[in-house]
Amino acid sequence: MSGKPILHYFNGRGRMESVRWLLAAAGVEFEEKLLKSAEDFDNLIKSGNLMYQQVPMVEIDGLNLVQTRAILKYIAAKYNLYGKDLKEKALIDMYVEGMRDLNEMIMYYPLCYPGEEEKNLNFILERATERFFPVYEKALKSHGKNYLVGNQMSWADIQLFETILMVEELKSDILSAFPKLQEFKARMSKLPSIQKFLKPGSQRKEMDPMGLEEVKKIFKVD
Amino acid sequence: MAVKPMLHYFNGRGRMESVRWLLAAAGVEFEEKILKSAEDFENLVKGGNLMYQQVPMVEIDGLNLVQTRAILKYIAAKYNLYGKDLKEKALIDMYVEGMRDLNEMIMYYPLCYPGEEEKNLNFILERATERFFPVYEKALKSHGKNYLVGNQMSWADIQLFEAILMVEELKSDILSAFPKLQEFKARMSKLPSIQKFLQPGSQRKAKMDGKNLAEAKKIFKFD
């Protein structure tokens, strides 16, 4: 009897949000054990279930998966979101890895030095509009299909949708020069599983606040 | 007619070295187009074959693969170094991702601020001996097999061997508390494809030094 995947993380986006998006978009119900204190995290480490004493960790199919990419790849493969052959996988991987670079910048933005917010923000927006979004705009334009790879929804589409929404939170008109991405966003927004995740009260987490004080407290960083 | 994979990078380890190791260990011959100047890099960017205007890039099977992990995964899958099912893949991925964290620290070490070398070095060595190596030591000890996953060589074994050698370059006795890793290293060193790559004159690149770093900064215009 298989239980639902259980996600171990704190109550924020961080590195786990992409996992939540992937499961949600795939229509997979999951549970969460939220770390609320440094003690919660210490106990989790002591349980011995964190390969590198780090989270995210996802319990799924009898495994304690750690390392964000390992988790995402497992879910993508399991739920048929990873293309149909090696070449489609390669394309999905190339798209997703670029998006993860951008996601990483956005994730670290709340931790930037006071006084450097504007510089960091401009760098993120520049990278988004000059390095990353043009690639996905061009892909959609070139084949004219609804999804990035292989004419069916994949991990790349879900990651792209998540990324678009996060950049829009930083600058709401960021897609103004990307008509194909605007259409893509509109189409994805209509999918039932995604609509469900976008509703208030879903397991989607709020934007991580500047400073990330809670995170620092739980994981003892400064 | 199969063409050899073509690797585009500068003449140093950086992010491409893991790709060289994987191909070499798999016994796959490859060619390299080495970037020697900022102009070389600009021409490559202008060529339109770099998805994000970045290297590494590997031409293979008609694809221009970019993003280190995408490249490594493609090669691992193609040459049967990625386990036999989803669970083995997951284990390989978890091991490799940890090693990539460690590799990343080592890769950035030459770029650390002057005066911070010792602190950075100690941090790398601490992470190696307290977070990462214990995991692989324990895995090998627990199943007693020669390879990390599934009793056959995988990407994880090649990545581990590469990581061990790089940490040993920073501290030669780093494996003193890890007997299983020492045995692992000895076994891997004996494999013909790896012996070949370890010979002088192979496509393995030298540890980054000041001159190599200066060259990278010049080509990629960073400081």
Coordinates of C-alpha atoms in Angstrom, one line a residue:
Chain A
M1 CA 0.0 0.0 0.0
S2 CA 1.8 3.1 -1.1
G3 CA 1.6 6.2 1.0
K4 CA 1.7 9.7 -0.4
P5 CA 5.1 11.3 -0.9
I6 CA 6.1 13.2 2.2
L7 CA 8.1 16.4 1.8
H8 CA 10.5 17.5 4.6
Y9 CA 11.3 21.2 4.5
F10 CA 10.6 24.4 6.2
N11 CA 7.5 26.5 5.5
G12 CA 8.9 28.3 2.5
R13 CA 9.7 27.9 -1.1
G14 CA 13.5 27.5 -1.1
R15 CA 14.6 24.4 -3.0
M16 CA 11.5 22.5 -2.3
E17 CA 9.0 24.6 -4.3
S18 CA 10.0 23.1 -7.6
V19 CA 9.2 19.7 -6.2
R20 CA 5.8 20.9 -5.0
W21 CA 5.1 22.3 -8.4
L22 CA 6.1 19.1 -10.2
L23 CA 4.0 16.9 -8.0
A24 CA 1.0 19.2 -8.1
A25 CA 1.1 19.7 -11.9
A26 CA 1.3 15.9 -12.3
G27 CA -1.8 15.6 -10.1
V28 CA 0.0 13.8 -7.3
E29 CA -1.2 14.4 -3.8
F30 CA 1.6 14.8 -1.2
E31 CA 2.0 15.5 2.5
E32 CA 4.5 17.8 4.2
K33 CA 6.4 17.6 7.5
L34 CA 7.3 21.3 8.0
L35 CA 10.4 22.1 10.1
K36 CA 9.5 24.9 12.5
S37 CA 12.6 25.1 14.7
A38 CA 16.3 24.3 14.9
E39 CA 15.3 21.3 17.1
D40 CA 13.0 19.9 14.4
F41 CA 15.9 20.0 12.0
D42 CA 18.3 18.4 14.5
N43 CA 15.8 15.6 15.1
L44 CA 15.5 15.0 11.4
I45 CA 19.2 14.7 11.1
K46 CA 19.4 12.4 14.1
S47 CA 16.8 10.1 12.5
G48 CA 19.6 9.3 10.0
N49 CA 17.3 9.7 7.0
L50 CA 19.2 12.7 5.4
M51 CA 22.0 11.4 3.3
Y52 CA 24.0 14.6 3.6
Q53 CA 22.3 16.0 6.6
Q54 CA 20.4 18.4 4.3
V55 CA 16.9 19.1 3.1
P56 CA 15.0 18.9 0.8
M57 CA 14.1 15.3 1.5
V58 CA 11.2 13.4 0.0
E59 CA 10.0 10.1 1.2
I60 CA 8.7 8.2 -1.8
D61 CA 8.4 4.6 -2.8
G62 CA 10.4 3.5 0.2
L63 CA 13.3 5.9 -0.6
N64 CA 14.5 8.9 1.3
L65 CA 15.4 11.1 -1.7
V66 CA 17.7 14.0 -1.1
Q67 CA 19.4 16.5 -3.5
T68 CA 16.8 18.6 -5.4
R69 CA 17.7 17.4 -8.9
A70 CA 17.7 13.7 -7.8
I71 CA 14.2 14.2 -6.4
L72 CA 12.9 16.1 -9.4
K73 CA 14.3 13.6 -11.9
Y74 CA 12.8 10.7 -10.0
I75 CA 9.3 12.3 -10.0
A76 CA 9.6 13.4 -13.6
A77 CA 10.5 9.9 -14.8
K78 CA 8.0 8.2 -12.6
Y79 CA 5.1 10.4 -13.8
N80 CA 6.0 10.4 -17.5
L81 CA 7.2 14.0 -17.6
Y82 CA 10.6 13.3 -19.0
G83 CA 10.2 12.9 -22.7
K84 CA 10.1 9.6 -24.7
D85 CA 13.7 9.1 -25.6
L86 CA 17.3 10.1 -24.8
K87 CA 17.3 13.1 -27.1
E88 CA 14.0 14.5 -25.6
K89 CA 15.5 13.9 -22.1
A90 CA 18.6 15.9 -23.2
L91 CA 16.5 18.8 -24.4
I92 CA 14.4 18.8 -21.2
D93 CA 17.6 18.6 -19.1
M94 CA 19.2 21.6 -21.0
Y95 CA 16.0 23.7 -20.6
V96 CA 15.6 22.8 -16.9
E97 CA 19.2 23.3 -16.0
G98 CA 19.1 26.8 -17.4
M99 CA 15.9 27.5 -15.4
R100 CA 17.5 26.1 -12.3
D101 CA 20.3 28.6 -12.7
L102 CA 17.7 31.4 -12.8
N103 CA 15.7 29.9 -9.9
E104 CA 18.9 29.8 -7.8
M105 CA 19.5 33.5 -8.3
I106 CA 15.9 34.2 -7.3
M107 CA 16.2 31.9 -4.3
Y108 CA 19.3 33.7 -3.0
Y109 CA 17.9 37.1 -3.7
P110 CA 16.4 37.5 -0.2
L111 CA 19.8 36.7 1.3
C112 CA 21.7 39.5 -0.6
Y113 CA 23.6 42.1 1.4
P114 CA 21.6 45.1 2.5
G115 CA 22.1 47.8 -0.1
E116 CA 22.6 45.3 -2.9
E117 CA 19.0 44.5 -3.5
E118 CA 18.6 46.7 -6.6
K119 CA 21.8 45.5 -8.2
N120 CA 20.9 41.8 -7.6
L121 CA 17.4 42.4 -8.8
N122 CA 18.6 44.0 -12.0
F123 CA 20.9 41.2 -12.6
I124 CA 18.2 38.6 -12.2
L125 CA 15.9 40.5 -14.6
E126 CA 18.6 41.0 -17.1
R127 CA 19.5 37.3 -17.1
A128 CA 15.8 36.4 -17.4
T129 CA 15.2 38.6 -20.4
E130 CA 18.5 38.3 -22.2
R131 CA 19.7 34.8 -21.5
F132 CA 16.9 32.5 -20.5
F133 CA 13.5 33.6 -21.7
P134 CA 14.7 34.1 -25.3
V135 CA 15.6 30.4 -25.4
Y136 CA 12.2 29.2 -24.5
E137 CA 10.4 31.9 -26.6
K138 CA 12.4 30.7 -29.6
A139 CA 11.7 27.0 -28.9
L140 CA 8.0 27.6 -28.7
K141 CA 8.0 29.8 -31.8
S142 CA 10.1 27.4 -33.8
H143 CA 7.9 24.4 -33.5
G144 CA 4.6 26.1 -32.8
K145 CA 3.5 23.4 -30.3
N146 CA 1.9 23.9 -26.9
Y147 CA 4.8 22.4 -25.0
L148 CA 8.5 22.9 -25.0
V149 CA 9.5 19.3 -25.9
G150 CA 7.8 16.5 -27.8
N151 CA 4.4 17.9 -28.0
Q152 CA 3.4 16.8 -24.5
M153 CA 3.8 18.3 -21.1
S154 CA 7.1 17.6 -19.4
W155 CA 9.1 18.7 -16.4
A156 CA 10.5 21.6 -18.6
D157 CA 7.0 23.1 -19.0
I158 CA 6.2 23.0 -15.3
Q159 CA 9.6 24.4 -14.4
L160 CA 9.2 27.2 -16.9
F161 CA 5.7 28.1 -15.7
E162 CA 7.0 28.2 -12.1
T163 CA 9.9 30.4 -13.1
I164 CA 7.8 32.8 -15.1
L165 CA 5.5 33.3 -12.1
M166 CA 8.5 33.9 -9.8
V167 CA 10.1 36.5 -12.1
E168 CA 6.7 38.2 -12.5
E169 CA 6.6 38.6 -8.8
L170 CA 9.8 40.7 -9.1
K171 CA 8.6 42.6 -12.2
S172 CA 5.0 42.1 -13.3
D173 CA 5.5 43.0 -17.0
I174 CA 8.6 40.8 -17.5
L175 CA 6.9 38.9 -20.4
S176 CA 6.1 42.0 -22.4
A177 CA 8.6 41.2 -25.1
F178 CA 7.8 37.4 -25.2
P179 CA 4.4 36.8 -26.8
K180 CA 4.9 33.0 -27.1
L181 CA 5.7 32.8 -23.4
Q182 CA 2.6 34.8 -22.6
E183 CA 0.5 32.4 -24.6
F184 CA 2.3 29.5 -22.9
K185 CA 1.6 30.9 -19.5
A186 CA -2.1 31.4 -20.3
R187 CA -2.4 27.8 -21.5
M188 CA -0.6 26.3 -18.5
S189 CA -2.7 28.4 -16.1
K190 CA -5.8 26.7 -17.5
L191 CA -4.7 23.1 -16.7
P192 CA -6.9 21.7 -13.9
S193 CA -4.0 20.5 -11.7
I194 CA -2.2 23.8 -12.0
Q195 CA -5.4 25.8 -11.4
K196 CA -5.8 23.8 -8.2
F197 CA -2.3 24.6 -7.1
L198 CA -2.7 28.3 -7.8
K199 CA -5.8 28.6 -5.5
P200 CA -5.3 30.1 -2.1
G201 CA -5.0 27.4 0.6
S202 CA -3.0 25.1 -1.7
Q203 CA 0.4 23.7 -0.7
R204 CA 2.1 26.4 -2.8
K205 CA 4.2 28.5 -0.5
E206 CA 4.4 32.3 -0.3
M207 CA 7.3 34.3 -1.8
D208 CA 10.3 34.0 0.6
P209 CA 10.7 37.2 2.5
M210 CA 13.8 39.3 2.4
G211 CA 16.3 38.4 5.1
L212 CA 14.8 34.9 5.5
E213 CA 15.0 35.1 9.3
E214 CA 13.1 31.9 9.9
V215 CA 15.4 29.9 7.6
K216 CA 18.4 31.2 9.4
K217 CA 17.0 30.2 12.7
I218 CA 16.1 26.7 11.7
F219 CA 19.2 25.9 9.8
K220 CA 21.5 28.0 11.9
V221 CA 23.0 30.1 9.1
D222 CA 23.7 33.8 9.0
Chain B
M1 CA 29.2 6.7 -39.5
A2 CA 29.8 7.7 -35.9
V3 CA 31.7 10.9 -35.3
K4 CA 33.5 11.3 -32.0
P5 CA 32.0 13.7 -29.4
M6 CA 33.5 17.2 -29.7
L7 CA 34.1 19.0 -26.4
H8 CA 34.2 22.9 -26.4
Y9 CA 36.0 24.4 -23.5
F10 CA 39.2 26.2 -22.4
N11 CA 42.4 24.3 -21.6
G12 CA 41.6 23.6 -18.0
R13 CA 39.4 21.4 -15.8
G14 CA 36.6 23.6 -14.7
R15 CA 33.2 22.2 -15.4
M16 CA 34.3 20.0 -18.3
E17 CA 36.7 17.7 -16.5
S18 CA 33.8 15.5 -15.2
V19 CA 32.7 15.0 -18.8
R20 CA 36.2 14.1 -19.9
W21 CA 36.4 11.5 -17.0
L22 CA 33.0 10.0 -17.9
L23 CA 33.8 9.6 -21.6
A24 CA 37.3 8.3 -20.8
A25 CA 36.2 5.8 -18.2
A26 CA 33.5 4.6 -20.6
G27 CA 36.3 4.0 -23.2
V28 CA 34.8 6.7 -25.6
E29 CA 37.3 8.6 -27.7
F30 CA 36.6 12.3 -28.0
E31 CA 38.0 15.4 -29.6
E32 CA 38.4 18.8 -28.1
K33 CA 38.1 22.4 -29.6
I34 CA 40.1 24.3 -27.0
L35 CA 39.2 28.0 -26.6
K36 CA 42.5 30.0 -26.4
S37 CA 41.3 33.6 -26.5
A38 CA 38.3 35.8 -25.8
E39 CA 37.9 36.0 -29.5
D40 CA 37.6 32.2 -29.8
F41 CA 34.8 32.3 -27.2
E42 CA 33.0 35.2 -28.9
N43 CA 33.1 33.3 -32.2
L44 CA 31.6 30.3 -30.6
V45 CA 28.9 32.4 -29.1
K46 CA 28.2 34.0 -32.5
G47 CA 28.1 30.5 -34.0
G48 CA 24.7 30.2 -32.3
N49 CA 25.4 26.7 -30.9
L50 CA 25.5 27.7 -27.2
M51 CA 22.0 27.6 -25.9
Y52 CA 22.8 30.0 -23.0
Q53 CA 26.0 31.5 -24.5
Q54 CA 28.0 29.3 -22.0
V55 CA 30.4 26.4 -22.1
P56 CA 30.8 23.5 -21.5
M57 CA 29.3 22.4 -24.8
V58 CA 29.5 18.9 -26.3
E59 CA 28.6 18.1 -29.9
I60 CA 27.3 14.5 -29.8
D61 CA 24.8 12.6 -31.9
G62 CA 23.8 15.7 -33.8
L63 CA 23.1 17.6 -30.6
N64 CA 24.9 20.6 -29.1
L65 CA 24.6 19.7 -25.5
V66 CA 25.1 22.4 -22.9
Q67 CA 24.7 22.5 -19.1
T68 CA 27.1 20.2 -17.4
R69 CA 24.5 17.9 -15.8
A70 CA 22.5 17.5 -19.0
I71 CA 25.8 16.5 -20.8
L72 CA 26.8 14.1 -18.1
K73 CA 23.4 12.5 -17.9
Y74 CA 23.2 12.0 -21.6
I75 CA 26.6 10.3 -21.7
A76 CA 25.8 8.2 -18.6
A77 CA 22.5 7.0 -20.1
K78 CA 24.0 6.4 -23.6
Y79 CA 26.9 4.3 -22.3
N80 CA 25.0 2.3 -19.8
L81 CA 26.5 4.0 -16.7
Y82 CA 23.1 5.0 -15.2
G83 CA 21.9 1.9 -13.4
K84 CA 19.2 -0.5 -14.5
D85 CA 16.0 1.0 -13.1
L86 CA 14.5 4.2 -11.6
K87 CA 15.6 3.3 -8.0
E88 CA 19.2 2.7 -9.1
K89 CA 19.1 6.0 -11.0
A90 CA 17.8 7.8 -7.9
L91 CA 20.7 6.4 -5.9
I92 CA 23.2 7.3 -8.5
D93 CA 21.7 10.8 -8.7
M94 CA 21.9 11.3 -5.0
Y95 CA 25.5 10.2 -4.8
V96 CA 26.5 12.3 -7.8
E97 CA 24.7 15.4 -6.7
G98 CA 26.6 15.3 -3.4
M99 CA 29.9 14.9 -5.2
R100 CA 29.0 17.8 -7.5
D101 CA 28.5 20.0 -4.5
L102 CA 32.0 19.0 -3.4
N103 CA 33.5 19.4 -6.9
E104 CA 32.0 22.9 -7.1
M105 CA 33.8 24.0 -3.9
I106 CA 37.0 22.6 -5.3
M107 CA 36.4 24.3 -8.6
Y108 CA 35.9 27.7 -7.0
Y109 CA 38.8 27.4 -4.6
P110 CA 41.3 29.0 -6.9
L111 CA 39.0 32.0 -7.1
C112 CA 38.7 32.7 -3.4
Y113 CA 39.8 36.0 -2.0
P114 CA 43.4 36.4 -1.1
G115 CA 43.9 35.7 2.5
E116 CA 41.0 33.3 2.6
E117 CA 42.7 30.3 1.1
E118 CA 43.3 28.4 4.3
K119 CA 39.7 29.0 5.5
N120 CA 38.3 27.7 2.2
L121 CA 40.7 24.8 2.1
N122 CA 39.7 23.7 5.6
F123 CA 36.1 24.0 4.7
I124 CA 36.5 21.8 1.6
L125 CA 38.5 19.2 3.6
E126 CA 35.9 19.2 6.4
R127 CA 33.0 18.8 4.1
A128 CA 34.9 16.0 2.3
T129 CA 35.7 14.0 5.5
E130 CA 32.5 14.8 7.4
R131 CA 29.7 15.1 5.0
F132 CA 30.5 13.4 1.7
F133 CA 33.1 10.6 2.0
P134 CA 31.4 9.0 5.0
V135 CA 28.3 8.4 2.8
Y136 CA 30.3 6.5 0.1
E137 CA 32.4 4.7 2.6
K138 CA 29.2 3.5 4.3
A139 CA 27.6 2.5 1.1
L140 CA 30.6 0.4 0.0
K141 CA 30.9 -1.2 3.5
S142 CA 27.2 -2.0 3.7
H143 CA 26.9 -4.0 0.5
G144 CA 30.5 -5.1 0.2
K145 CA 30.5 -4.8 -3.6
N146 CA 33.0 -3.2 -5.8
Y147 CA 30.8 -0.5 -7.1
L148 CA 28.5 2.0 -5.4
V149 CA 25.3 1.0 -7.1
G150 CA 23.9 -2.2 -8.6
N151 CA 27.2 -4.1 -8.6
Q152 CA 28.3 -2.6 -11.9
M153 CA 30.3 0.5 -12.7
S154 CA 28.2 3.6 -13.0
W155 CA 28.5 7.4 -13.3
A156 CA 28.7 7.5 -9.5
D157 CA 31.9 5.4 -9.4
I158 CA 33.6 7.6 -12.0
Q159 CA 32.5 10.8 -10.3
L160 CA 33.7 9.5 -6.9
F161 CA 37.1 8.4 -8.3
E162 CA 37.6 11.9 -9.8
A163 CA 36.5 13.6 -6.6
I164 CA 38.9 11.5 -4.5
L165 CA 41.8 12.4 -6.7
M166 CA 41.0 16.1 -6.6
V167 CA 40.7 16.1 -2.8
E168 CA 44.0 14.2 -2.5
E169 CA 45.6 16.9 -4.5
L170 CA 44.7 19.2 -1.7
K171 CA 45.6 16.8 1.1
S172 CA 47.3 13.6 0.1
D173 CA 46.2 11.5 3.1
I174 CA 42.6 12.5 3.0
L175 CA 41.4 8.9 2.7
S176 CA 43.3 7.8 5.9
A177 CA 40.1 7.2 7.8
F178 CA 38.3 5.6 4.9
P179 CA 39.5 2.1 4.2
K180 CA 36.7 1.1 1.8
L181 CA 37.4 4.2 -0.3
Q182 CA 41.1 3.4 -0.4
E183 CA 40.2 -0.1 -1.7
F184 CA 37.7 1.5 -4.2
K185 CA 40.4 3.9 -5.4
A186 CA 42.9 1.1 -5.9
R187 CA 40.4 -1.0 -7.9
M188 CA 39.3 1.8 -10.1
S189 CA 42.9 2.8 -10.8
K190 CA 43.4 -0.6 -12.3
L191 CA 40.7 -0.4 -14.9
P192 CA 42.3 -0.1 -18.4
S193 CA 40.3 2.9 -19.5
I194 CA 41.1 4.8 -16.3
Q195 CA 44.8 3.8 -16.4
K196 CA 44.9 5.2 -19.9
F197 CA 43.4 8.5 -18.8
L198 CA 45.8 8.7 -15.9
Q199 CA 48.8 8.5 -18.2
P200 CA 50.7 11.7 -18.9
G201 CA 49.8 13.0 -22.3
S202 CA 46.1 12.0 -22.0
Q203 CA 43.3 14.5 -22.4
R204 CA 43.1 14.8 -18.6
K205 CA 43.7 18.4 -17.7
A206 CA 46.2 19.7 -15.1
K207 CA 45.1 21.2 -11.7
M208 CA 44.4 24.8 -12.1
D209 CA 47.3 27.1 -11.3
G210 CA 47.6 30.9 -11.4
K211 CA 48.5 30.9 -15.1
N212 CA 45.6 28.7 -16.0
L213 CA 43.2 30.9 -14.0
A214 CA 44.5 34.0 -15.7
E215 CA 43.9 32.4 -19.0
A216 CA 40.3 31.5 -18.1
K217 CA 39.6 35.1 -16.8
K218 CA 40.9 36.5 -20.1
I219 CA 38.8 34.2 -22.3
F220 CA 35.6 34.5 -20.3
K221 CA 36.1 38.1 -19.2
F222 CA 35.6 37.8 -15.5
D223 CA 37.7 38.7 -12.5

